[in-house]
CSV table of C-alpha atoms in Angstrom, one decimal:
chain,number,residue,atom,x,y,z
A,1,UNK,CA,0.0,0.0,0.0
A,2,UNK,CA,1.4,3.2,-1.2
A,3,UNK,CA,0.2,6.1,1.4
A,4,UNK,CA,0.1,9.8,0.4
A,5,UNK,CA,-0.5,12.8,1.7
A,6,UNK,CA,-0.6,16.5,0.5
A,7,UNK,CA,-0.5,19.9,2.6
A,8,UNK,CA,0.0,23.2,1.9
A,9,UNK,CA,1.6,24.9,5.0
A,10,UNK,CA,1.3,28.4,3.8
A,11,UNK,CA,5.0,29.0,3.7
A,12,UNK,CA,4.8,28.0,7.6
A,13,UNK,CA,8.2,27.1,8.6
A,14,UNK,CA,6.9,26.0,12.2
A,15,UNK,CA,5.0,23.2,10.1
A,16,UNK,CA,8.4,21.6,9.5
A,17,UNK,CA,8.7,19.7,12.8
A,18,UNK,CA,5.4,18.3,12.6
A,19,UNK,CA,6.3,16.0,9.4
A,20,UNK,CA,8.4,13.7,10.9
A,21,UNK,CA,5.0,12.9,13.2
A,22,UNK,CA,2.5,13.3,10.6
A,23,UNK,CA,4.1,11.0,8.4
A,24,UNK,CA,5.6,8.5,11.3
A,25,UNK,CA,1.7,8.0,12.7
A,26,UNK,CA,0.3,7.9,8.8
A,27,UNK,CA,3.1,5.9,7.4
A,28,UNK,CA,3.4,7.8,4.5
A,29,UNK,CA,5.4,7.4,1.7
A,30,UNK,CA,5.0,10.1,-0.3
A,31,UNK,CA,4.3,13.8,1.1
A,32,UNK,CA,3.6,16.8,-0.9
A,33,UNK,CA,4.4,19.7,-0.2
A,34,UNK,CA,2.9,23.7,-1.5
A,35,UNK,CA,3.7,26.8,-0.6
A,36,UNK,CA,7.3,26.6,1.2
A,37,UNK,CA,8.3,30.0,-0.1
A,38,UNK,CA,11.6,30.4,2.3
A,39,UNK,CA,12.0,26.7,3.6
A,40,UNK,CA,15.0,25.0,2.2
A,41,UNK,CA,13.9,21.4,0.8
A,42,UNK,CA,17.3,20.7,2.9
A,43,UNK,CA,15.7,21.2,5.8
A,44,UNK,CA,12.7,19.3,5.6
A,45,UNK,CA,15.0,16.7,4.7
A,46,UNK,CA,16.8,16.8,7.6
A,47,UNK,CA,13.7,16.6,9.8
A,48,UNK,CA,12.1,13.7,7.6
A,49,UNK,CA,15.2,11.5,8.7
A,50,UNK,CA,13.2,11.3,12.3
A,51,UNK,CA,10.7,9.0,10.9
A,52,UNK,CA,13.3,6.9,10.4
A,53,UNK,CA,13.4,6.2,6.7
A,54,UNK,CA,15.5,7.6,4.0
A,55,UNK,CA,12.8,10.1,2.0
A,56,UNK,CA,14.5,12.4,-1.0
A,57,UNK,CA,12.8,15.1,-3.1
A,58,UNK,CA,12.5,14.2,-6.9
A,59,UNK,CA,14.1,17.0,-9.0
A,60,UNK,CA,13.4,20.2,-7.6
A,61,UNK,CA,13.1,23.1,-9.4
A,62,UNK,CA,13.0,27.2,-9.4
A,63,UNK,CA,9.6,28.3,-9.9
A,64,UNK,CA,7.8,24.7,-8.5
A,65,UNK,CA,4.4,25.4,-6.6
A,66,UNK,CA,4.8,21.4,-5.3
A,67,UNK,CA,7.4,19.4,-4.1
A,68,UNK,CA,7.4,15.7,-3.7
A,69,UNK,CA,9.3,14.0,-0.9
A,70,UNK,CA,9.4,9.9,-0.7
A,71,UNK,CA,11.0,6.9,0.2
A,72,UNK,CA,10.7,4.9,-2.7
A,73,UNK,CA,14.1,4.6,-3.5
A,74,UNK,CA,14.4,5.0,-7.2
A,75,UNK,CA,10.7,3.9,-8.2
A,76,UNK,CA,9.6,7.3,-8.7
A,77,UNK,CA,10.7,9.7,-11.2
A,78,UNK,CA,9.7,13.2,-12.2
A,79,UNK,CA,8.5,13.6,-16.0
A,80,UNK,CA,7.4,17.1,-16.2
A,81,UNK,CA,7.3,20.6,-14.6
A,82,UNK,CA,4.7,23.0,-15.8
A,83,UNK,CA,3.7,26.6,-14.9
A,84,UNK,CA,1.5,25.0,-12.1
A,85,UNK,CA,1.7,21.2,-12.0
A,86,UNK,CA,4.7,18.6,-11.3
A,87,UNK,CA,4.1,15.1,-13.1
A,88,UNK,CA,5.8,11.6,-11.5
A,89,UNK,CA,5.8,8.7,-13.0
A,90,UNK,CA,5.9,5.8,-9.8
A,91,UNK,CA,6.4,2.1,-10.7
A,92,UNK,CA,3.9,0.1,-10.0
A,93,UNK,CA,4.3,-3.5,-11.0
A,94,UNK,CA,3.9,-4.0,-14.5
A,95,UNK,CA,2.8,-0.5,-15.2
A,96,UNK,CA,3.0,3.0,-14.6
A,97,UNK,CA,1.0,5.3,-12.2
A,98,UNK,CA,0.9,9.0,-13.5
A,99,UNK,CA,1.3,11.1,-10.4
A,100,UNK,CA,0.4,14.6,-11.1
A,101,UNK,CA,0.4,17.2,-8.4
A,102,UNK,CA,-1.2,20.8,-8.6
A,103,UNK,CA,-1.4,23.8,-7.0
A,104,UNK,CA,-3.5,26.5,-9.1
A,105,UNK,CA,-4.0,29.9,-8.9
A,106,UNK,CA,-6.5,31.2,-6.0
A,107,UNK,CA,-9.4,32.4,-7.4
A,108,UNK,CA,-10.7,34.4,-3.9
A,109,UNK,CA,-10.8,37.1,-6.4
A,110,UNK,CA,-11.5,35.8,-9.5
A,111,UNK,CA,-14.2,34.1,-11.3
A,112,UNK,CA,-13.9,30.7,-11.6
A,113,UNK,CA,-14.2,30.4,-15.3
A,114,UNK,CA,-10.6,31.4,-15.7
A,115,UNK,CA,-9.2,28.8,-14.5
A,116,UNK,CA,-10.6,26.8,-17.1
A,117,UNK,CA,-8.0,27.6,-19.5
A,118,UNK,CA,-5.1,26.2,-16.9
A,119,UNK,CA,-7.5,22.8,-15.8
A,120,UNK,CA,-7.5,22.5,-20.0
A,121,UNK,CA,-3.8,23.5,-20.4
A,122,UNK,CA,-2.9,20.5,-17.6
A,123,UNK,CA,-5.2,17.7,-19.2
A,124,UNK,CA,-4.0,18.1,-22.8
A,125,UNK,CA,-0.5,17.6,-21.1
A,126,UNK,CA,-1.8,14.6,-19.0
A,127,UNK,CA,-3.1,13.4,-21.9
A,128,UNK,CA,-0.1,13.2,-23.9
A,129,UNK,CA,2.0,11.9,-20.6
A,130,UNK,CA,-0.5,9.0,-20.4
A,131,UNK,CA,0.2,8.2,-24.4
A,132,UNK,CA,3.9,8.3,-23.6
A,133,UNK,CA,4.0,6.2,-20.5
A,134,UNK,CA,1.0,4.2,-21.9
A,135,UNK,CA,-0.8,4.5,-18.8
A,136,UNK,CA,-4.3,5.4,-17.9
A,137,UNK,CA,-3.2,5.4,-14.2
A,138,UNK,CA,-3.2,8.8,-13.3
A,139,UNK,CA,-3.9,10.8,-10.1
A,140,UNK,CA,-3.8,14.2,-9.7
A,141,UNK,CA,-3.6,15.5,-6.2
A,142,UNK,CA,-2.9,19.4,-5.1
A,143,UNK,CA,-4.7,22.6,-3.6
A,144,UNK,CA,-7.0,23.2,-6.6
A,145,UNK,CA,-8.3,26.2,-5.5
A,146,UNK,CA,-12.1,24.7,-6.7
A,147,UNK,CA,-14.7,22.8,-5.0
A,148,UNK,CA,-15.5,19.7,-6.3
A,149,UNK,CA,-18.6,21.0,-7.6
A,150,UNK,CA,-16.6,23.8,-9.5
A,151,UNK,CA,-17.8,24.2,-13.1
A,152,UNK,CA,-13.5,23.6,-14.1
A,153,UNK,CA,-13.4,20.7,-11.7
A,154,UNK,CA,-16.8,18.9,-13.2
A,155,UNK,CA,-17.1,20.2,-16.9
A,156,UNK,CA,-15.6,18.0,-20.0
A,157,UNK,CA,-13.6,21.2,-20.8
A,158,UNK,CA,-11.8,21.6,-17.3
A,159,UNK,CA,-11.0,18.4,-15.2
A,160,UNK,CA,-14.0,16.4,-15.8
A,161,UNK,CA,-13.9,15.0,-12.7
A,162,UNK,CA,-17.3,13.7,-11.6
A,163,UNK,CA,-18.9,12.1,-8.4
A,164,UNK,CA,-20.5,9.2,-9.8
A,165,UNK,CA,-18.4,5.8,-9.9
A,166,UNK,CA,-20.7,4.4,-12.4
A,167,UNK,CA,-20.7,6.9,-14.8
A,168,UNK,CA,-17.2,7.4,-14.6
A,169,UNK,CA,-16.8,3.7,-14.9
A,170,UNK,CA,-17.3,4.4,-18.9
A,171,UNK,CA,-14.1,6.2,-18.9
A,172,UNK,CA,-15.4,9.1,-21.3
A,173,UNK,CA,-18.1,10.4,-22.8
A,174,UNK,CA,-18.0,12.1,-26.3
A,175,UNK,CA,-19.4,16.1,-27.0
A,176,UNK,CA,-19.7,17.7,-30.2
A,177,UNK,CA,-18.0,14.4,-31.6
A,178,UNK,CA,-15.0,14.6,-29.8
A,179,UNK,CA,-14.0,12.1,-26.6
A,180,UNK,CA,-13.6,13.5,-23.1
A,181,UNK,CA,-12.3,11.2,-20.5
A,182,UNK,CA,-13.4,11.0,-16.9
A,183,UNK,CA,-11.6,11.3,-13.8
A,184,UNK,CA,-13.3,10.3,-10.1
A,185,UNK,CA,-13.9,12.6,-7.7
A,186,UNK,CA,-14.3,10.7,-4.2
A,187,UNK,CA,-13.6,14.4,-2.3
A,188,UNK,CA,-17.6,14.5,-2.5
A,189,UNK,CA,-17.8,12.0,0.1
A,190,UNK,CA,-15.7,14.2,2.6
A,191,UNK,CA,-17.3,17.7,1.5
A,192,UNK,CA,-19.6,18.7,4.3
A,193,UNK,CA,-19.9,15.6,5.7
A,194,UNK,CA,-20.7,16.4,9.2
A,195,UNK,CA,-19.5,12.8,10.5
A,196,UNK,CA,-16.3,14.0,10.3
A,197,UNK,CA,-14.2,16.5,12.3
A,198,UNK,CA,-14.2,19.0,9.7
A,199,UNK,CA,-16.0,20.0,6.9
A,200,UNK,CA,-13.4,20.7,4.1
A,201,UNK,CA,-9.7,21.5,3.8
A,202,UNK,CA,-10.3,25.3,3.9
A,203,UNK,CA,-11.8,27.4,6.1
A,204,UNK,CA,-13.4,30.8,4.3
A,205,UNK,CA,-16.5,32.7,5.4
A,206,UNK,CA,-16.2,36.8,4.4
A,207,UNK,CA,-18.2,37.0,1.3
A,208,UNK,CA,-22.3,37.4,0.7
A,209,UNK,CA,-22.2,34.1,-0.7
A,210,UNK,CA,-20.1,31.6,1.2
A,211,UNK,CA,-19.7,27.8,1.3
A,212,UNK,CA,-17.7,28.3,4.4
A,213,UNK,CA,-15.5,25.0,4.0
A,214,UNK,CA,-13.8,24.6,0.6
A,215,UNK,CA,-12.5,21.7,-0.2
A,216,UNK,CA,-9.7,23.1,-2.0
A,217,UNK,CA,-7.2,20.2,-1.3
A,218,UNK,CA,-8.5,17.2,-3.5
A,219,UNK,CA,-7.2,14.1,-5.3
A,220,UNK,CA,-9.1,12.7,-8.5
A,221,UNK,CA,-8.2,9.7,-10.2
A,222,UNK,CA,-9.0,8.2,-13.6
A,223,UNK,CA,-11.5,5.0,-13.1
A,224,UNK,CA,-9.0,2.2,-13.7
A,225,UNK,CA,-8.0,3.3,-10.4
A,226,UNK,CA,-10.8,2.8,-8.4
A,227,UNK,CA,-10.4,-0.7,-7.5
A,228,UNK,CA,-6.7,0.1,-6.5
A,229,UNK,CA,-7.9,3.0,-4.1
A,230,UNK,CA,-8.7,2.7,-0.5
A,231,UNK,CA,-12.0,4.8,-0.3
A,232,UNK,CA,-11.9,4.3,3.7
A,233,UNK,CA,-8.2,5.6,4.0
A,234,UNK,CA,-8.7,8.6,2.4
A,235,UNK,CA,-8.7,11.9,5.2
A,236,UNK,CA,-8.9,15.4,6.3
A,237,UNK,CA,-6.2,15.4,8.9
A,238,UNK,CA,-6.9,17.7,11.6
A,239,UNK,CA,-4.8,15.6,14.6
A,240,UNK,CA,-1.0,15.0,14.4
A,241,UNK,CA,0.0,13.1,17.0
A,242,UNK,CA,-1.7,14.9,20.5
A,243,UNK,CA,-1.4,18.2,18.5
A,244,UNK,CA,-4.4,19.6,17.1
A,245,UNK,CA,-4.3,21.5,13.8
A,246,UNK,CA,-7.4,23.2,14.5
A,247,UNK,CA,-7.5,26.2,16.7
A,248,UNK,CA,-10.4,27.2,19.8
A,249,UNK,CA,-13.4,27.8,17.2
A,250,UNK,CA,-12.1,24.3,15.4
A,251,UNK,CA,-11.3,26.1,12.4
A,252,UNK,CA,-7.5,25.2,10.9
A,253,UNK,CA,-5.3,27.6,13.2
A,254,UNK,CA,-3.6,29.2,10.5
A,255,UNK,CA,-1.6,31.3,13.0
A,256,UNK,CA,0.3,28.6,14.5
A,257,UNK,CA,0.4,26.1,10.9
A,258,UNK,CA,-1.7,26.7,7.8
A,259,UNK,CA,-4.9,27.3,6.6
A,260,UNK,CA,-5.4,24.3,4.6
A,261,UNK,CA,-5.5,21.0,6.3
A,262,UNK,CA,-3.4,17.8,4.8
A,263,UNK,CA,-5.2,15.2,2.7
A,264,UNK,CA,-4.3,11.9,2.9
A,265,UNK,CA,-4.9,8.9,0.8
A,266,UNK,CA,-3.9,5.6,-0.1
A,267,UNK,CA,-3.6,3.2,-2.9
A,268,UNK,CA,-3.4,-0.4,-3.8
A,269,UNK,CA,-0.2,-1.6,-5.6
A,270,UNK,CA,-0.2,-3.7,-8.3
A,271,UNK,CA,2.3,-6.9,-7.7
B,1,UNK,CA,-5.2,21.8,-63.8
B,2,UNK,CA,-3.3,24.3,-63.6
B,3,UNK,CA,-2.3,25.7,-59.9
B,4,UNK,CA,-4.3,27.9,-59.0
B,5,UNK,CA,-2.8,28.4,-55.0
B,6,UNK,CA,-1.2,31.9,-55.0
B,7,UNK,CA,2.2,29.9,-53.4
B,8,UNK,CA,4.7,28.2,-54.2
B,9,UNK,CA,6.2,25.0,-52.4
B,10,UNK,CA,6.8,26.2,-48.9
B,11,UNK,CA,10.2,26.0,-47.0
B,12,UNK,CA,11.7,27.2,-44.4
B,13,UNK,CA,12.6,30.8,-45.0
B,14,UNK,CA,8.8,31.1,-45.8
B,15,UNK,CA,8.4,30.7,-41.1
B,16,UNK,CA,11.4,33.2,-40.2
B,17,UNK,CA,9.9,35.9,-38.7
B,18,UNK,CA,6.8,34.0,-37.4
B,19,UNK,CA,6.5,33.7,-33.8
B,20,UNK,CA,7.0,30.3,-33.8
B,21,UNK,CA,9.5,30.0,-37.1
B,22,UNK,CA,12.0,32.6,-34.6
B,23,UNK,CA,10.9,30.1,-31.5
B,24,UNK,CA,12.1,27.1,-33.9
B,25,UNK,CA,15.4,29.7,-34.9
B,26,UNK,CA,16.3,29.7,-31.1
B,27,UNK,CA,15.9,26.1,-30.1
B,28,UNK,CA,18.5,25.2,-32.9
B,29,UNK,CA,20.7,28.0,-31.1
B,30,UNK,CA,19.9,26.5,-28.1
B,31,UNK,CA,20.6,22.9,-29.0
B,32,UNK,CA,24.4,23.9,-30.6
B,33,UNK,CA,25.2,25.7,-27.2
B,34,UNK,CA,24.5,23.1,-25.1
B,35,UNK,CA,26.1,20.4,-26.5
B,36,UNK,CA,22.7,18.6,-27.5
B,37,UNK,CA,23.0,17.5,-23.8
B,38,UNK,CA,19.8,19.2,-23.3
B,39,UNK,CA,17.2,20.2,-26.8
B,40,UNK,CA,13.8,21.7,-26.8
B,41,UNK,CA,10.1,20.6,-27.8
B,42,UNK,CA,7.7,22.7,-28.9
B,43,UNK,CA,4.5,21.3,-28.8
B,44,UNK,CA,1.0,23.1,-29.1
B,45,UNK,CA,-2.1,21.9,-28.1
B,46,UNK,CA,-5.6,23.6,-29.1
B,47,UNK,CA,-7.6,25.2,-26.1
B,48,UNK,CA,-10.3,23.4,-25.3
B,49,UNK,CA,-13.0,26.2,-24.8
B,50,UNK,CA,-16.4,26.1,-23.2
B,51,UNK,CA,-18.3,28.1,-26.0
B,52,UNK,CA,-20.9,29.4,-22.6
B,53,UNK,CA,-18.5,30.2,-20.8
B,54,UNK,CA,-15.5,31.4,-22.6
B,55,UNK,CA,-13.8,35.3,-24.4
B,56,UNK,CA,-10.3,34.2,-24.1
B,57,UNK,CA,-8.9,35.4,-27.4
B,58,UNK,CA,-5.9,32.9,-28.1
B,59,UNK,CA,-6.7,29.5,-29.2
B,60,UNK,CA,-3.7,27.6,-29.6
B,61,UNK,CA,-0.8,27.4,-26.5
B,62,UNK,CA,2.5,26.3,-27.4
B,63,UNK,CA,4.8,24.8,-24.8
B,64,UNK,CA,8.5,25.5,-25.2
B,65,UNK,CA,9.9,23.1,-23.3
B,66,UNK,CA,13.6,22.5,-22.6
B,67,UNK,CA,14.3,18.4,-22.5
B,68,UNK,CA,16.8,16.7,-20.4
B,69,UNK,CA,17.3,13.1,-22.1
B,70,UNK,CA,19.8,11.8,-19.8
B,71,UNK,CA,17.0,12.5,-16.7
B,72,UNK,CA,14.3,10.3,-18.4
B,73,UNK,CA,13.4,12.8,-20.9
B,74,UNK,CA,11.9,15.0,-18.1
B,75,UNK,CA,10.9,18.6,-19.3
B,76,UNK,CA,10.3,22.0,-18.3
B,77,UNK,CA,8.2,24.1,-19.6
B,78,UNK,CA,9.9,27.4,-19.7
B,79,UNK,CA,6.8,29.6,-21.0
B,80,UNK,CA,4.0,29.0,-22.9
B,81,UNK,CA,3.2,31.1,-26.2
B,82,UNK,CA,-0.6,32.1,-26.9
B,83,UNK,CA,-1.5,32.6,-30.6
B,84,UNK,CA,-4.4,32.8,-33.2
B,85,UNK,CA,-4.5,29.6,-35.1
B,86,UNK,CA,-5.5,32.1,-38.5
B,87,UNK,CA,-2.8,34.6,-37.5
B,88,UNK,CA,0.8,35.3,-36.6
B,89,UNK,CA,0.1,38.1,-33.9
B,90,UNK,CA,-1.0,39.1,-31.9
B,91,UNK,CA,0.3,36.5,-29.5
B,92,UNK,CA,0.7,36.5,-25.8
B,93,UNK,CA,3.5,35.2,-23.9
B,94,UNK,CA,3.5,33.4,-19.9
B,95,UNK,CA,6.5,32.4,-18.2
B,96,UNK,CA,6.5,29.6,-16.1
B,97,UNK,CA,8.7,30.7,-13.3
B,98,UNK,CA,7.3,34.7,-12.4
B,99,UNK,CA,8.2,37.1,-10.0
B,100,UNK,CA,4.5,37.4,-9.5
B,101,UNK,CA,3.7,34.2,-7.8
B,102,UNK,CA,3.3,35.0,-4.5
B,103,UNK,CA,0.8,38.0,-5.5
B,104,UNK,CA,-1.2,35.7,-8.0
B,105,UNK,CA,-2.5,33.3,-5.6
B,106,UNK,CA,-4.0,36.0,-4.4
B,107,UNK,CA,-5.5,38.1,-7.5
B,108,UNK,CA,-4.5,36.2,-10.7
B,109,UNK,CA,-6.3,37.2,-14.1
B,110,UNK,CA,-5.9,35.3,-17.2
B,111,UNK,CA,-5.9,38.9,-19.3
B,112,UNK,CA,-2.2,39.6,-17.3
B,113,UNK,CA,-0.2,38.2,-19.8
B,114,UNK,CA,3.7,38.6,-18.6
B,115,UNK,CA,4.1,39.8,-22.4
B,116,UNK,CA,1.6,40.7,-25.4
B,117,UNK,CA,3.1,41.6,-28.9
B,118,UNK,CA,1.9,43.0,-31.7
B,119,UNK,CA,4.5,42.4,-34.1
B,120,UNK,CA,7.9,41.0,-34.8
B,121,UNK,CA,9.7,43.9,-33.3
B,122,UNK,CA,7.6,43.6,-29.5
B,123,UNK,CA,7.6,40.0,-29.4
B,124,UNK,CA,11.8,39.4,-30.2
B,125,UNK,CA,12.3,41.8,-27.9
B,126,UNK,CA,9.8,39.9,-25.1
B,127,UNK,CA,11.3,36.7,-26.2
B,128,UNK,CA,15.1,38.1,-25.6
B,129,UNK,CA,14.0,39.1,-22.0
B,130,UNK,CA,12.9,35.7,-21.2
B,131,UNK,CA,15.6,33.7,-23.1
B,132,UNK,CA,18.3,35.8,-21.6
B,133,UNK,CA,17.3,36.1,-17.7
B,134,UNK,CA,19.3,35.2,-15.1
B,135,UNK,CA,16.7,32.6,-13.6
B,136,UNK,CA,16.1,31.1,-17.5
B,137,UNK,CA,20.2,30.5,-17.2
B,138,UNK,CA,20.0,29.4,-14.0
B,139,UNK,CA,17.2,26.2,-15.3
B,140,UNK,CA,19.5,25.4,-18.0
B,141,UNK,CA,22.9,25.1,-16.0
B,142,UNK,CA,20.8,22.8,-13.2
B,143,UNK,CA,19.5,20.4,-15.8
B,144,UNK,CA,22.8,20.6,-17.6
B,145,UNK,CA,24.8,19.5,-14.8
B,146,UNK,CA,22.1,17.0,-13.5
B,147,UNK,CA,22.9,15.7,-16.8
B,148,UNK,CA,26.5,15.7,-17.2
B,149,UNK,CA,27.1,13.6,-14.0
């Protein structure tokens, strides 16, 4: 099993020595990392080698918006670097999973519709990564900056990632006589779901219209993945170790760490 | 039947001074100076637009992409060029790595272009500020010596 797990700490340097813990108690294996404007990937490095295990970042470069740290030796290897996505390729058995990892513009002020033109930008490259690697194992994990009911999220022209397993099962559906494939959202099953601790990943409640927790943080996969994915793994981490994440109101205490909350998921590997 | 297209057979002197015949120009450049340890793809894809929803003017984005073979062909795209598939310019032009960031995840707007040209003339001189930065050289000389070792 393969865990993962993806944060942004809001250039939070005092985030730093909670990842030895958070991944230690989560047994990840991959961590992702946005916004560590300031924090050398030296560093966090260093601190990872508390958990005990020998993690390394894959290629990091100027002008990255993620950065991927794991222990899995030489099975993962970075592909591409675009203006706001990182793609891995990670062994897996016989084939290849296409790791993509994202963190898009915030569109606090903006209309979502712009955003569009990046989601489109990104999935004509995925689609050309998958060709290459011959792979329709792709996940693509990141702080999205859209709910998963976002019109670039859900439409055939953004990420055309939908809630419905079924549907998504067919793998596309064809508009105007050209094919769109599907990805799966499961981050419905967490939005607002008031079994949980916490509503979302992100906390935001100043304008007229307000869904007060985003779930900005996602991961969506394409359907061959669905059998390989551990729907009851998946999480909103507000706990690491006794220390809570959240502050008095139980809101992420964004003071202290970051405003987003870590996501972590987990997927079956192939033998 | 006589030819009746008002061309003849194309070649390429009939690109040079196109936006992307001057981006094909430079990646030769490119390719000679370092070695052919490290080349560049240009590829464009075709927007995908949402007819509703949509008044972004460009239609076509072209990566240009600096390869690094020896590190399993990975690339980076160093900016993306916006054009008109039925014209040469105007085209727009978006680095990858900007000194905006940090401000655009706060207020980002697809109409701030880092550089929009209007003709040969605006978008060399665009393309030389990019090419020639210190953080452009400073891509290039990491992938290179990744590559070297």
């Amino acid at each position: 099993m393969l865990n993962i797990l993806f944060w942004n700490i809001k250039n939070n340097i005092n985030v730093i020595p909670l990842l030895p813990k958070l991944c230690t108690e989560n047994l990840i294996n991959i961590l992702i990392l946005s916004e560590t404007k300031g924090i050398d990937n030296e560093y966090i490095l260093r601190r990872l080698e508390e958990t005990g295990k020998t993690f390394r970042v894959e290629l990091p470069m100027p002008g990255n918006r993620t950065f991927l740290f794991h222990d899995q030796g030489l099975q993962i290897k970075k592909v591409k670097d675009g203006k706001f996505f990182s793609a891995f390729k990670l062994l897996n058995g016989p084939s290849i999973i296409l790791l993509v990892t994202v963190h898009l513009p915030s569109l606090l002020h903006q209309t979502e519709s712009v955003i569009g033109h990046e989601g489109s930008i990104i999935i004509a490259d995925i689609l050309k990564l998958e060709a290459e690697l011959d792979t329709n194992k792709t996940v693509i994990v990141g702080d999205f900056n859209l709910n998963p009911f976002s019109d670039s999220m859900v439409s055939a022209y953004g990420f055309h990632a939908i809630m419905c397993k079924d549907t998504a099962l067919k793998n596309s559906r064809t508009i105007y006589g050209e094919e769109y494939k599907y990805f799966y959202n499961p981050m419905w099953s967490l939005h607002g779901n008031n079994k949980n601790n916490v509503l979302g990943t992100y906390y935001y409640h100043t304008k007229p219209t307000s869904y007060v927790w985003n779930m900005f943080d996602q991961v969506i996969i394409r359907p061959s993945l669905i059998n390989f994915f551990y729907f009851d793994k998946m999480e909103i981490i507000d706990m690491i170790e006794e220390t809570s994440i959240l502050n008095l109101k139980r809101k992420p205490n964004s003071k202290d760490y970051s405003d987003h909350l870590p996501l972590k998921f987990s997927l079956r590997l192939e033998e | 039947m006589k030819d009746l297209w008002g061309f003849n057979k194309l070649n390429k002197d009939d690109v040079s001074g196109t936006p992307h015949g001057i981006l094909k120009e430079q990646a030769d450049l490119f390719e000679k100076k370092t070695g052919d340890t490290l080349f560049i793809r240009m590829q464009t894809r075709k927007l995908r637009f949402d007819p509703d929803n949509d008044d972004f003017e460009f239609g076509l984005a072209t990566h240009f992409e600096i390869v690094a073979p020896a590190l399993d062909s990975y690339s980076y795209t160093l900016f993306t060029l916006y054009s008109k598939p039925e014209r040469n310019y105007p085209v727009a032009l978006e680095k990858n790595m900007n000194d905006k960031d940090e401000l655009r995840d706060m207020v980002w707007e697809r109409d701030e272009m880092d550089y929009r040209c209007t003709n040969e003339d605006t978008f060399v001189e665009a393309l030389k500020e990019i090419l020639g930065s210190a953080d452009t050289t400073d891509i290039i000389k990491n992938l290179y010596s990744k590559s070297y070792i």
